Amino acid sequence: LSGQLPAGVAPRQGQELVVPPGLAVLQAVAPGITPAAPGLADPGARFYVLRDRPLLTGGEITHPRAGTDASGAPDVQFGLTPAGAAAFQHGTAVIARRGASVSTGGMTFAQHFAIALDDRLLSVPQIDFRQYPDGVRVTGTGGADITGGFTAASARTLALLLRYGSLPVDLVAR
């Protein structure tokens, strides 16, 4: 990363931090969900430290597509394999219980999970612990959806990224 410092900033002027095993540092992309993110020198660059154990992988997500929610707002809909549905229900239950335990005295603290691709944070949906106290259950051929804050274009882009995921790239020195 030291090669990507802003002009005029030397590595000795910063602090090197070591990310311990089990954690990952991801850069958030712009709300438009474009694969490109601001450079490290950009004042708009945002980074988040997350656990590096994914709840789901792309192979457990089926048929992601852009759609609309009950109110007509853009959303991203997807199905899950049986193993993916079980993992999603368990993971969202943990998130819901965490939300219920920290929300006290009339204060509600939304709890989130991350959707990441190639070390970029694409979306951070929240789990409503009142609506899903036992997590989001996906049964049979049913699916789940991610709502809130999408434009029609950003919903299509996220659905495409979920569908195709990280594409292998072979680099050949010439």
Tab-separated table of C-alpha atoms in Angstrom:
chain	number	residue	atom	x	y	z
A	1	LEU	CA	0.000	0.000	0.000
A	2	SER	CA	2.917	2.345	0.532
A	3	GLY	CA	3.206	2.718	-3.248
A	4	GLN	CA	-0.300	4.209	-3.344
A	5	LEU	CA	0.211	6.995	-0.816
A	6	PRO	CA	-0.808	10.534	-1.822
A	7	ALA	CA	1.837	12.690	-3.479
A	8	GLY	CA	4.160	14.218	-0.912
A	9	VAL	CA	3.434	11.611	1.795
A	10	ALA	CA	6.304	9.277	2.660
A	11	PRO	CA	5.812	5.828	4.236
A	12	ARG	CA	7.734	6.985	7.336
A	13	GLN	CA	4.995	9.578	7.948
A	14	GLY	CA	2.402	6.893	8.447
A	15	GLN	CA	1.881	3.939	10.699
A	16	GLU	CA	1.978	0.363	9.509
A	17	LEU	CA	-0.772	-1.767	10.976
A	18	VAL	CA	-0.870	-5.542	10.862
A	19	VAL	CA	-4.251	-7.133	10.265
A	20	PRO	CA	-4.492	-10.150	12.565
A	21	PRO	CA	-5.629	-13.521	11.217
A	22	GLY	CA	-9.406	-13.808	11.086
A	23	LEU	CA	-9.947	-10.196	10.010
A	24	ALA	CA	-10.008	-8.490	6.632
A	25	VAL	CA	-9.821	-4.841	5.585
A	26	LEU	CA	-12.223	-4.011	2.764
A	27	GLN	CA	-12.668	-0.796	0.827
A	28	ALA	CA	-16.244	0.405	0.327
A	29	VAL	CA	-17.337	1.278	-3.192
A	30	ALA	CA	-19.536	4.246	-4.016
A	31	PRO	CA	-23.290	3.895	-3.424
A	32	GLY	CA	-23.789	3.387	-7.164
A	33	ILE	CA	-22.133	-0.030	-6.697
A	34	THR	CA	-19.557	0.319	-9.395
A	35	PRO	CA	-16.663	-2.114	-9.217
A	36	ALA	CA	-14.207	0.794	-9.172
A	37	ALA	CA	-13.552	2.406	-5.817
A	38	PRO	CA	-11.763	5.633	-4.964
A	39	GLY	CA	-7.986	5.370	-4.721
A	40	LEU	CA	-6.251	5.265	-1.370
A	41	ALA	CA	-5.357	8.937	-1.670
A	42	ASP	CA	-8.985	9.953	-2.293
A	43	PRO	CA	-10.507	11.651	0.777
A	44	GLY	CA	-13.710	9.719	0.018
A	45	ALA	CA	-12.029	6.312	0.398
A	46	ARG	CA	-13.568	4.341	3.267
A	47	PHE	CA	-12.234	1.121	4.759
A	48	TYR	CA	-13.876	-1.363	7.115
A	49	VAL	CA	-12.443	-4.128	9.265
A	50	LEU	CA	-14.543	-7.293	9.158
A	51	ARG	CA	-14.274	-10.936	10.086
A	52	ASP	CA	-12.939	-12.878	7.128
A	53	ARG	CA	-15.220	-15.912	7.444
A	54	PRO	CA	-17.923	-15.516	4.800
A	55	LEU	CA	-21.436	-16.532	5.719
A	56	LEU	CA	-22.129	-17.483	2.091
A	57	THR	CA	-20.089	-17.869	-1.034
A	58	GLY	CA	-21.252	-17.185	-4.574
A	59	GLY	CA	-21.869	-20.904	-5.136
A	60	GLU	CA	-24.633	-20.891	-2.511
A	61	ILE	CA	-26.517	-17.963	-4.071
A	62	THR	CA	-28.835	-18.843	-6.960
A	63	HIS	CA	-30.608	-16.742	-9.566
A	64	PRO	CA	-29.802	-13.230	-8.296
A	65	ARG	CA	-31.840	-10.607	-10.111
A	66	ALA	CA	-32.925	-7.011	-9.790
A	67	GLY	CA	-36.553	-6.539	-8.842
A	68	THR	CA	-38.797	-4.371	-6.728
A	69	ASP	CA	-39.989	-4.733	-3.155
A	70	ALA	CA	-43.606	-4.521	-1.940
A	71	SER	CA	-43.476	-0.712	-2.075
A	72	GLY	CA	-42.134	-0.698	-5.657
A	73	ALA	CA	-38.596	0.334	-4.685
A	74	PRO	CA	-35.664	-1.398	-6.427
A	75	ASP	CA	-34.237	-4.438	-4.641
A	76	VAL	CA	-32.050	-7.474	-5.307
A	77	GLN	CA	-33.721	-10.882	-5.103
A	78	PHE	CA	-31.948	-14.228	-4.911
A	79	GLY	CA	-32.400	-17.873	-4.058
A	80	LEU	CA	-30.128	-20.111	-2.036
A	81	THR	CA	-29.005	-23.709	-2.187
A	82	PRO	CA	-30.196	-25.857	0.752
A	83	ALA	CA	-26.786	-25.464	2.439
A	84	GLY	CA	-26.824	-21.737	1.690
A	85	ALA	CA	-30.340	-21.355	3.131
A	86	ALA	CA	-29.279	-23.053	6.376
A	87	ALA	CA	-26.128	-20.922	6.649
A	88	PHE	CA	-28.061	-17.731	5.844
A	89	GLN	CA	-30.727	-18.481	8.463
A	90	HIS	CA	-28.117	-19.279	11.111
A	91	GLY	CA	-25.995	-16.212	10.312
A	92	THR	CA	-28.912	-13.793	10.205
A	93	ALA	CA	-30.198	-15.267	13.496
A	94	VAL	CA	-26.858	-14.451	15.139
A	95	ILE	CA	-27.084	-10.911	13.733
A	96	ALA	CA	-30.713	-10.548	14.912
A	97	ARG	CA	-29.873	-11.745	18.433
A	98	ARG	CA	-26.963	-9.295	18.549
A	99	GLY	CA	-29.322	-6.475	17.504
A	100	ALA	CA	-31.859	-7.419	20.165
A	101	SER	CA	-29.194	-7.610	22.876
A	102	VAL	CA	-27.649	-4.184	22.163
A	103	SER	CA	-30.958	-2.366	21.572
A	104	THR	CA	-32.137	-1.315	25.011
A	105	GLY	CA	-33.897	1.585	26.650
A	106	GLY	CA	-35.933	2.462	23.567
A	107	MET	CA	-32.804	2.702	21.409
A	108	THR	CA	-32.593	0.457	18.343
A	109	PHE	CA	-29.199	-0.355	16.898
A	110	ALA	CA	-29.385	-1.885	13.447
A	111	GLN	CA	-27.058	-4.814	12.864
A	112	HIS	CA	-25.575	-5.487	9.448
A	113	PHE	CA	-23.751	-7.994	7.328
A	114	ALA	CA	-21.435	-7.252	4.416
A	115	ILE	CA	-21.608	-8.201	0.752
A	116	ALA	CA	-18.068	-8.178	-0.571
A	117	LEU	CA	-16.358	-9.060	-3.828
A	118	ASP	CA	-12.639	-8.913	-4.568
A	119	ASP	CA	-11.814	-7.071	-1.337
A	120	ARG	CA	-14.460	-4.402	-2.050
A	121	LEU	CA	-17.464	-3.802	0.168
A	122	LEU	CA	-20.490	-3.614	-2.157
A	123	SER	CA	-23.438	-3.408	0.219
A	124	VAL	CA	-24.173	-3.557	3.953
A	125	PRO	CA	-27.748	-4.805	4.454
A	126	GLN	CA	-29.271	-4.817	7.919
A	127	ILE	CA	-31.334	-7.472	9.673
A	128	ASP	CA	-34.437	-6.224	11.502
A	129	PHE	CA	-34.369	-8.269	14.723
A	130	ARG	CA	-38.031	-7.511	15.389
A	131	GLN	CA	-39.127	-8.862	11.996
A	132	TYR	CA	-36.615	-11.754	11.920
A	133	PRO	CA	-35.838	-12.684	15.562
A	134	ASP	CA	-34.784	-16.187	14.466
A	135	GLY	CA	-33.020	-15.056	11.294
A	136	VAL	CA	-34.243	-14.980	7.715
A	137	ARG	CA	-35.645	-18.382	6.791
A	138	VAL	CA	-35.504	-19.432	3.157
A	139	THR	CA	-37.541	-22.551	2.475
A	140	GLY	CA	-38.058	-24.687	-0.604
A	141	THR	CA	-37.556	-22.689	-3.759
A	142	GLY	CA	-38.115	-19.418	-1.920
A	143	GLY	CA	-35.517	-16.754	-1.699
A	144	ALA	CA	-34.548	-13.587	0.031
A	145	ASP	CA	-34.140	-10.002	-1.006
A	146	ILE	CA	-31.970	-7.039	-0.156
A	147	THR	CA	-33.831	-3.742	-0.008
A	148	GLY	CA	-33.075	-0.121	0.712
A	149	GLY	CA	-31.022	2.515	-0.998
A	150	PHE	CA	-30.867	0.989	-4.479
A	151	THR	CA	-31.515	2.657	-7.771
A	152	ALA	CA	-32.716	0.414	-10.595
A	153	ALA	CA	-29.190	0.529	-12.058
A	154	SER	CA	-27.394	-0.256	-8.780
A	155	ALA	CA	-29.778	-3.178	-8.112
A	156	ARG	CA	-28.995	-4.586	-11.592
A	157	THR	CA	-25.271	-4.144	-11.011
A	158	LEU	CA	-25.318	-5.901	-7.624
A	159	ALA	CA	-27.412	-8.744	-9.071
A	160	LEU	CA	-24.869	-9.169	-11.880
A	161	LEU	CA	-21.967	-9.132	-9.436
A	162	LEU	CA	-23.698	-11.745	-7.269
A	163	ARG	CA	-24.401	-13.866	-10.351
A	164	TYR	CA	-20.903	-13.825	-11.808
A	165	GLY	CA	-18.808	-13.121	-8.735
A	166	SER	CA	-15.088	-12.879	-8.919
A	167	LEU	CA	-13.907	-13.805	-12.369
A	168	PRO	CA	-10.599	-15.635	-12.706
A	169	VAL	CA	-7.938	-13.631	-14.473
A	170	ASP	CA	-4.697	-15.086	-15.771
A	171	LEU	CA	-1.815	-12.644	-15.879
A	172	VAL	CA	0.933	-13.572	-18.271
A	173	ALA	CA	4.287	-11.797	-18.266
A	174	ARG	CA	5.454	-10.934	-21.799
